[in-house]
């Protein structure tokens, strides 16, 4: 997991980074003492979870920043931190956020780890891609998705016989997906369940139930970028080996 920690006290940032580095679930920790800088990073960076301090000596507090986080990255989970829990209990659910937990300072390592484990388990077990469009949310089962494509500042989610468009970035959509999906190109994410062949610099997709009688028109061709060729092949061969 990639974790961001937002707190205006440098000492707390150091303590939490050290604490998080001991958890096996955590791969990378980013620390921010300025929430505006953190929000700016969302243009290029994605996080699985954010530990957000509620108390800031600013016009906005952590609840406000979490709401702005939701607008930029709706699938990033938020865990609030505060030394003054009762001060915010009436407001904590008013803003639209992807709230997952609430920790009181000083942070207890065991409680923090349980919160992260909960996020990890929910992500593994969800099995559905949430697509926000036209004021509603559609939950599409992973097994039905062939691939996702970044197209004209939107993400195109392609199934066998239909497709959906949404405004989320491809990188944000990748946060929801599990290990059956591979990011083979900056503009494509492919469901490895539907790979029939790796042919040169392309991935060939087809329905496994109809593969023997598939015509060329039934096959989708997805490019593999040079930068992601080796990793894509390694991921696919490992995935295929597990299914034998």
mmCIF file of N, CA and C in Angstrom, residues 124-210:
data_model
loop_
_atom_site.group_PDB
_atom_site.id
_atom_site.type_symbol
_atom_site.label_atom_id
_atom_site.label_comp_id
_atom_site.label_asym_id
_atom_site.label_seq_id
_atom_site.Cartn_x
_atom_site.Cartn_y
_atom_site.Cartn_z
ATOM 1 N N UNK A 124 -9.439 -6.065 -1.410
ATOM 2 C CA UNK A 124 -9.299 -7.400 -1.991
ATOM 3 C C UNK A 124 -10.651 -8.046 -2.258
ATOM 4 N N UNK A 125 -11.597 -7.822 -1.328
ATOM 5 C CA UNK A 125 -12.871 -8.532 -1.387
ATOM 6 C C UNK A 125 -13.948 -7.811 -2.185
ATOM 7 N N UNK A 126 -13.679 -6.556 -2.591
ATOM 8 C CA UNK A 126 -14.728 -5.767 -3.232
ATOM 9 C C UNK A 126 -15.192 -6.423 -4.528
ATOM 10 N N UNK A 127 -14.249 -6.769 -5.419
ATOM 11 C CA UNK A 127 -14.582 -7.476 -6.640
ATOM 12 C C UNK A 127 -15.407 -6.706 -7.637
ATOM 13 N N UNK A 128 -15.579 -5.405 -7.420
ATOM 14 C CA UNK A 128 -16.381 -4.591 -8.335
ATOM 15 C C UNK A 128 -15.720 -3.240 -8.543
ATOM 16 N N UNK A 129 -15.827 -2.736 -9.762
ATOM 17 C CA UNK A 129 -15.314 -1.418 -10.099
ATOM 18 C C UNK A 129 -16.455 -0.427 -10.008
ATOM 19 N N UNK A 130 -16.275 0.617 -9.204
ATOM 20 C CA UNK A 130 -17.305 1.641 -9.060
ATOM 21 C C UNK A 130 -17.115 2.709 -10.124
ATOM 22 N N UNK A 131 -18.139 2.920 -10.930
ATOM 23 C CA UNK A 131 -18.094 3.905 -12.006
ATOM 24 C C UNK A 131 -19.113 4.994 -11.703
ATOM 25 N N UNK A 132 -18.634 6.212 -11.510
ATOM 26 C CA UNK A 132 -19.523 7.337 -11.226
ATOM 27 C C UNK A 132 -19.851 8.047 -12.540
ATOM 28 N N UNK A 133 -21.117 8.119 -12.860
ATOM 29 C CA UNK A 133 -21.513 8.759 -14.115
ATOM 30 C C UNK A 133 -22.941 9.285 -14.005
ATOM 31 N N UNK A 134 -23.153 10.464 -14.542
ATOM 32 C CA UNK A 134 -24.480 11.076 -14.626
ATOM 33 C C UNK A 134 -25.220 11.055 -13.284
ATOM 34 N N UNK A 135 -24.499 11.367 -12.221
ATOM 35 C CA UNK A 135 -25.126 11.464 -10.908
ATOM 36 C C UNK A 135 -25.423 10.145 -10.232
ATOM 37 N N UNK A 136 -24.986 9.036 -10.819
ATOM 38 C CA UNK A 136 -25.226 7.735 -10.198
ATOM 39 C C UNK A 136 -23.924 6.937 -10.164
ATOM 40 N N UNK A 137 -23.927 5.845 -9.393
ATOM 41 C CA UNK A 137 -22.754 4.986 -9.278
ATOM 42 C C UNK A 137 -23.110 3.586 -9.742
ATOM 43 N N UNK A 138 -22.299 3.071 -10.661
ATOM 44 C CA UNK A 138 -22.508 1.740 -11.209
ATOM 45 C C UNK A 138 -21.390 0.828 -10.712
ATOM 46 N N UNK A 139 -21.729 -0.355 -10.196
ATOM 47 C CA UNK A 139 -20.740 -1.322 -9.718
ATOM 48 C C UNK A 139 -20.606 -2.434 -10.749
ATOM 49 N N UNK A 140 -19.481 -2.460 -11.436
ATOM 50 C CA UNK A 140 -19.256 -3.450 -12.500
ATOM 51 C C UNK A 140 -18.339 -4.560 -11.984
ATOM 52 N N UNK A 141 -18.764 -5.803 -12.017
ATOM 53 C CA UNK A 141 -17.903 -6.912 -11.561
ATOM 54 C C UNK A 141 -16.589 -6.961 -12.339
ATOM 55 N N UNK A 142 -15.484 -7.201 -11.645
ATOM 56 C CA UNK A 142 -14.186 -7.296 -12.297
ATOM 57 C C UNK A 142 -14.204 -8.323 -13.438
ATOM 58 N N UNK A 143 -14.901 -9.440 -13.198
ATOM 59 C CA UNK A 143 -14.869 -10.537 -14.169
ATOM 60 C C UNK A 143 -15.465 -10.148 -15.518
ATOM 61 N N UNK A 144 -16.286 -9.082 -15.538
ATOM 62 C CA UNK A 144 -16.929 -8.675 -16.790
ATOM 63 C C UNK A 144 -16.103 -7.667 -17.597
ATOM 64 N N UNK A 145 -15.075 -7.108 -16.970
ATOM 65 C CA UNK A 145 -14.290 -6.062 -17.635
ATOM 66 C C UNK A 145 -13.188 -6.657 -18.485
ATOM 67 N N UNK A 146 -13.121 -6.258 -19.743
ATOM 68 C CA UNK A 146 -12.051 -6.703 -20.646
ATOM 69 C C UNK A 146 -10.836 -5.799 -20.500
ATOM 70 N N UNK A 147 -11.076 -4.507 -20.628
ATOM 71 C CA UNK A 147 -9.967 -3.560 -20.459
ATOM 72 C C UNK A 147 -10.500 -2.159 -20.201
ATOM 73 N N UNK A 148 -9.597 -1.284 -19.747
ATOM 74 C CA UNK A 148 -9.911 0.124 -19.532
ATOM 75 C C UNK A 148 -8.967 0.949 -20.399
ATOM 76 N N UNK A 149 -9.483 2.024 -20.949
ATOM 77 C CA UNK A 149 -8.687 2.863 -21.853
ATOM 78 C C UNK A 149 -8.855 4.337 -21.491
ATOM 79 N N UNK A 150 -7.750 5.049 -21.431
ATOM 80 C CA UNK A 150 -7.793 6.499 -21.242
ATOM 81 C C UNK A 150 -8.045 7.138 -22.598
ATOM 82 N N UNK A 151 -9.144 7.893 -22.694
ATOM 83 C CA UNK A 151 -9.539 8.459 -23.978
ATOM 84 C C UNK A 151 -10.154 9.836 -23.795
ATOM 85 N N UNK A 152 -9.509 10.861 -24.345
ATOM 86 C CA UNK A 152 -10.037 12.229 -24.333
ATOM 87 C C UNK A 152 -10.400 12.683 -22.920
ATOM 88 N N UNK A 153 -9.455 12.510 -21.993
ATOM 89 C CA UNK A 153 -9.597 12.937 -20.607
ATOM 90 C C UNK A 153 -10.697 12.186 -19.855
ATOM 91 N N UNK A 154 -11.141 11.082 -20.396
ATOM 92 C CA UNK A 154 -12.097 10.208 -19.721
ATOM 93 C C UNK A 154 -11.527 8.795 -19.695
ATOM 94 N N UNK A 155 -12.144 7.930 -18.902
ATOM 95 C CA UNK A 155 -11.769 6.520 -18.899
ATOM 96 C C UNK A 155 -12.900 5.702 -19.505
ATOM 97 N N UNK A 156 -12.553 4.893 -20.465
ATOM 98 C CA UNK A 156 -13.506 4.012 -21.149
ATOM 99 C C UNK A 156 -13.371 2.617 -20.559
ATOM 100 N N UNK A 157 -14.448 2.106 -19.989
ATOM 101 C CA UNK A 157 -14.460 0.775 -19.388
ATOM 102 C C UNK A 157 -15.164 -0.155 -20.379
ATOM 103 N N UNK A 158 -14.416 -1.111 -20.923
ATOM 104 C CA UNK A 158 -14.932 -1.947 -22.009
ATOM 105 C C UNK A 158 -15.267 -3.345 -21.515
ATOM 106 N N UNK A 159 -16.517 -3.754 -21.713
ATOM 107 C CA UNK A 159 -16.968 -5.110 -21.444
ATOM 108 C C UNK A 159 -17.127 -5.829 -22.778
ATOM 109 N N UNK A 160 -17.610 -7.038 -22.762
ATOM 110 C CA UNK A 160 -17.724 -7.801 -24.006
ATOM 111 C C UNK A 160 -18.657 -7.131 -25.003
ATOM 112 N N UNK A 161 -19.819 -6.709 -24.557
ATOM 113 C CA UNK A 161 -20.812 -6.201 -25.495
ATOM 114 C C UNK A 161 -21.265 -4.779 -25.199
ATOM 115 N N UNK A 162 -20.593 -4.099 -24.246
ATOM 116 C CA UNK A 162 -20.956 -2.720 -23.976
ATOM 117 C C UNK A 162 -19.770 -2.000 -23.350
ATOM 118 N N UNK A 163 -19.885 -0.703 -23.184
ATOM 119 C CA UNK A 163 -18.811 0.079 -22.578
ATOM 120 C C UNK A 163 -19.412 1.264 -21.826
ATOM 121 N N UNK A 164 -18.624 1.763 -20.871
ATOM 122 C CA UNK A 164 -19.032 2.907 -20.068
ATOM 123 C C UNK A 164 -17.923 3.950 -20.084
ATOM 124 N N UNK A 165 -18.308 5.220 -19.972
ATOM 125 C CA UNK A 165 -17.336 6.298 -19.866
ATOM 126 C C UNK A 165 -17.522 6.990 -18.521
ATOM 127 N N UNK A 166 -16.414 7.364 -17.892
ATOM 128 C CA UNK A 166 -16.475 8.106 -16.638
ATOM 129 C C UNK A 166 -15.345 9.125 -16.612
ATOM 130 N N UNK A 167 -15.437 10.060 -15.678
ATOM 131 C CA UNK A 167 -14.467 11.158 -15.626
ATOM 132 C C UNK A 167 -13.229 10.845 -14.809
ATOM 133 N N UNK A 168 -13.206 9.725 -14.078
ATOM 134 C CA UNK A 168 -12.034 9.382 -13.288
ATOM 135 C C UNK A 168 -10.834 9.085 -14.186
ATOM 136 N N UNK A 169 -9.657 9.423 -13.672
ATOM 137 C CA UNK A 169 -8.435 9.119 -14.397
ATOM 138 C C UNK A 169 -8.144 7.624 -14.349
ATOM 139 N N UNK A 170 -7.392 7.157 -15.333
ATOM 140 C CA UNK A 170 -7.044 5.738 -15.391
ATOM 141 C C UNK A 170 -6.277 5.313 -14.139
ATOM 142 N N UNK A 171 -5.391 6.177 -13.651
ATOM 143 C CA UNK A 171 -4.615 5.845 -12.455
ATOM 144 C C UNK A 171 -5.514 5.687 -11.232
ATOM 145 N N UNK A 172 -6.568 6.472 -11.148
ATOM 146 C CA UNK A 172 -7.501 6.349 -10.029
ATOM 147 C C UNK A 172 -8.300 5.053 -10.123
ATOM 148 N N UNK A 173 -8.669 4.675 -11.341
ATOM 149 C CA UNK A 173 -9.413 3.430 -11.527
ATOM 150 C C UNK A 173 -8.552 2.229 -11.141
ATOM 151 N N UNK A 174 -7.240 2.326 -11.417
ATOM 152 C CA UNK A 174 -6.330 1.227 -11.123
ATOM 153 C C UNK A 174 -6.301 0.922 -9.639
ATOM 154 N N UNK A 175 -6.539 1.936 -8.799
ATOM 155 C CA UNK A 175 -6.536 1.756 -7.350
ATOM 156 C C UNK A 175 -7.600 0.766 -6.897
ATOM 157 N N UNK A 176 -8.682 0.661 -7.633
ATOM 158 C CA UNK A 176 -9.788 -0.213 -7.242
ATOM 159 C C UNK A 176 -9.572 -1.657 -7.663
ATOM 160 N N UNK A 177 -8.736 -1.871 -8.669
ATOM 161 C CA UNK A 177 -8.631 -3.176 -9.310
ATOM 162 C C UNK A 177 -7.729 -4.132 -8.547
ATOM 163 N N UNK A 178 -7.891 -5.426 -8.824
ATOM 164 C CA UNK A 178 -7.056 -6.411 -8.135
ATOM 165 C C UNK A 178 -5.946 -6.922 -9.048
ATOM 166 N N UNK A 179 -5.298 -8.023 -8.636
ATOM 167 C CA UNK A 179 -4.090 -8.488 -9.316
ATOM 168 C C UNK A 179 -4.339 -9.126 -10.673
ATOM 169 N N UNK A 180 -5.575 -9.289 -11.066
ATOM 170 C CA UNK A 180 -5.824 -9.847 -12.396
ATOM 171 C C UNK A 180 -5.647 -8.800 -13.494
ATOM 172 N N UNK A 181 -5.510 -7.533 -13.107
ATOM 173 C CA UNK A 181 -5.367 -6.455 -14.086
ATOM 174 C C UNK A 181 -3.914 -6.004 -14.191
ATOM 175 N N UNK A 182 -3.486 -5.730 -15.420
ATOM 176 C CA UNK A 182 -2.123 -5.275 -15.655
ATOM 177 C C UNK A 182 -2.153 -3.974 -16.460
ATOM 178 N N UNK A 183 -1.337 -3.024 -16.036
ATOM 179 C CA UNK A 183 -1.237 -1.707 -16.686
ATOM 180 C C UNK A 183 -0.161 -1.811 -17.775
ATOM 181 N N UNK A 184 -0.551 -2.275 -18.958
ATOM 182 C CA UNK A 184 0.401 -2.603 -20.030
ATOM 183 C C UNK A 184 0.856 -1.390 -20.832
ATOM 184 N N UNK A 185 0.189 -0.276 -20.649
ATOM 185 C CA UNK A 185 0.444 0.932 -21.443
ATOM 186 C C UNK A 185 -0.118 2.101 -20.646
ATOM 187 N N UNK A 186 0.438 3.290 -20.824
ATOM 188 C CA UNK A 186 -0.048 4.430 -20.045
ATOM 189 C C UNK A 186 -1.527 4.708 -20.297
ATOM 190 N N UNK A 187 -2.050 4.207 -21.414
ATOM 191 C CA UNK A 187 -3.456 4.452 -21.751
ATOM 192 C C UNK A 187 -4.338 3.218 -21.628
ATOM 193 N N UNK A 188 -3.759 2.090 -21.174
ATOM 194 C CA UNK A 188 -4.551 0.856 -21.123
ATOM 195 C C UNK A 188 -4.278 0.040 -19.852
ATOM 196 N N UNK A 189 -5.356 -0.543 -19.323
ATOM 197 C CA UNK A 189 -5.287 -1.549 -18.264
ATOM 198 C C UNK A 189 -6.078 -2.754 -18.762
ATOM 199 N N UNK A 190 -5.491 -3.935 -18.691
ATOM 200 C CA UNK A 190 -6.106 -5.134 -19.271
ATOM 201 C C UNK A 190 -6.409 -6.170 -18.198
ATOM 202 N N UNK A 191 -7.559 -6.825 -18.332
ATOM 203 C CA UNK A 191 -7.918 -7.959 -17.488
ATOM 204 C C UNK A 191 -7.260 -9.204 -18.074
ATOM 205 N N UNK A 192 -6.308 -9.783 -17.325
ATOM 206 C CA UNK A 192 -5.532 -10.904 -17.857
ATOM 207 C C UNK A 192 -6.369 -12.158 -18.062
ATOM 208 N N UNK A 193 -7.576 -12.210 -17.490
ATOM 209 C CA UNK A 193 -8.451 -13.358 -17.723
ATOM 210 C C UNK A 193 -8.809 -13.503 -19.198
ATOM 211 N N UNK A 194 -8.771 -12.386 -19.938
ATOM 212 C CA UNK A 194 -9.204 -12.411 -21.335
ATOM 213 C C UNK A 194 -8.037 -12.414 -22.323
ATOM 214 N N UNK A 195 -6.813 -12.513 -21.840
ATOM 215 C CA UNK A 195 -5.677 -12.569 -22.759
ATOM 216 C C UNK A 195 -5.609 -13.944 -23.403
ATOM 217 N N UNK A 196 -5.638 -13.970 -24.721
ATOM 218 C CA UNK A 196 -5.493 -15.234 -25.448
ATOM 219 C C UNK A 196 -4.078 -15.403 -25.977
ATOM 220 N N UNK A 197 -3.377 -14.264 -26.168
ATOM 221 C CA UNK A 197 -2.029 -14.353 -26.732
ATOM 222 C C UNK A 197 -1.297 -13.019 -26.557
ATOM 223 N N UNK A 198 0.020 -13.101 -26.334
ATOM 224 C CA UNK A 198 0.893 -11.935 -26.416
ATOM 225 C C UNK A 198 1.589 -12.041 -27.755
ATOM 226 N N UNK A 199 1.284 -11.123 -28.636
ATOM 227 C CA UNK A 199 1.783 -11.201 -30.016
ATOM 228 C C UNK A 199 2.604 -9.950 -30.320
ATOM 229 N N UNK A 200 3.931 -10.093 -30.271
ATOM 230 C CA UNK A 200 4.787 -8.944 -30.514
ATOM 231 C C UNK A 200 4.544 -7.867 -29.478
ATOM 232 N N UNK A 201 4.165 -6.686 -29.934
ATOM 233 C CA UNK A 201 3.907 -5.557 -29.036
ATOM 234 C C UNK A 201 2.421 -5.355 -28.786
ATOM 235 N N UNK A 202 1.659 -6.444 -28.917
ATOM 236 C CA UNK A 202 0.216 -6.361 -28.703
ATOM 237 C C UNK A 202 -0.269 -7.469 -27.791
ATOM 238 N N UNK A 203 -1.360 -7.188 -27.099
ATOM 239 C CA UNK A 203 -2.098 -8.186 -26.334
ATOM 240 C C UNK A 203 -3.367 -8.501 -27.101
ATOM 241 N N UNK A 204 -3.649 -9.777 -27.298
ATOM 242 C CA UNK A 204 -4.879 -10.196 -27.962
ATOM 243 C C UNK A 204 -5.867 -10.665 -26.906
ATOM 244 N N UNK A 205 -7.053 -10.065 -26.922
ATOM 245 C CA UNK A 205 -8.100 -10.412 -25.969
ATOM 246 C C UNK A 205 -9.251 -11.100 -26.677
ATOM 247 N N UNK A 206 -9.792 -12.123 -26.046
ATOM 248 C CA UNK A 206 -10.981 -12.775 -26.581
ATOM 249 C C UNK A 206 -11.712 -13.492 -25.451
ATOM 250 N N UNK A 207 -12.962 -13.867 -25.712
ATOM 251 C CA UNK A 207 -13.756 -14.565 -24.718
ATOM 252 C C UNK A 207 -13.259 -16.009 -24.603
ATOM 253 N N UNK A 208 -12.794 -16.450 -23.433
ATOM 254 C CA UNK A 208 -12.270 -17.811 -23.296
ATOM 255 C C UNK A 208 -13.294 -18.895 -23.602
ATOM 256 N N UNK A 209 -14.592 -18.581 -23.453
ATOM 257 C CA UNK A 209 -15.637 -19.573 -23.734
ATOM 258 C C UNK A 209 -15.878 -19.729 -25.231
ATOM 259 N N UNK A 210 -15.416 -18.774 -26.025
ATOM 260 C CA UNK A 210 -15.660 -18.815 -27.465
ATOM 261 C C UNK A 210 -14.352 -18.832 -28.264
#
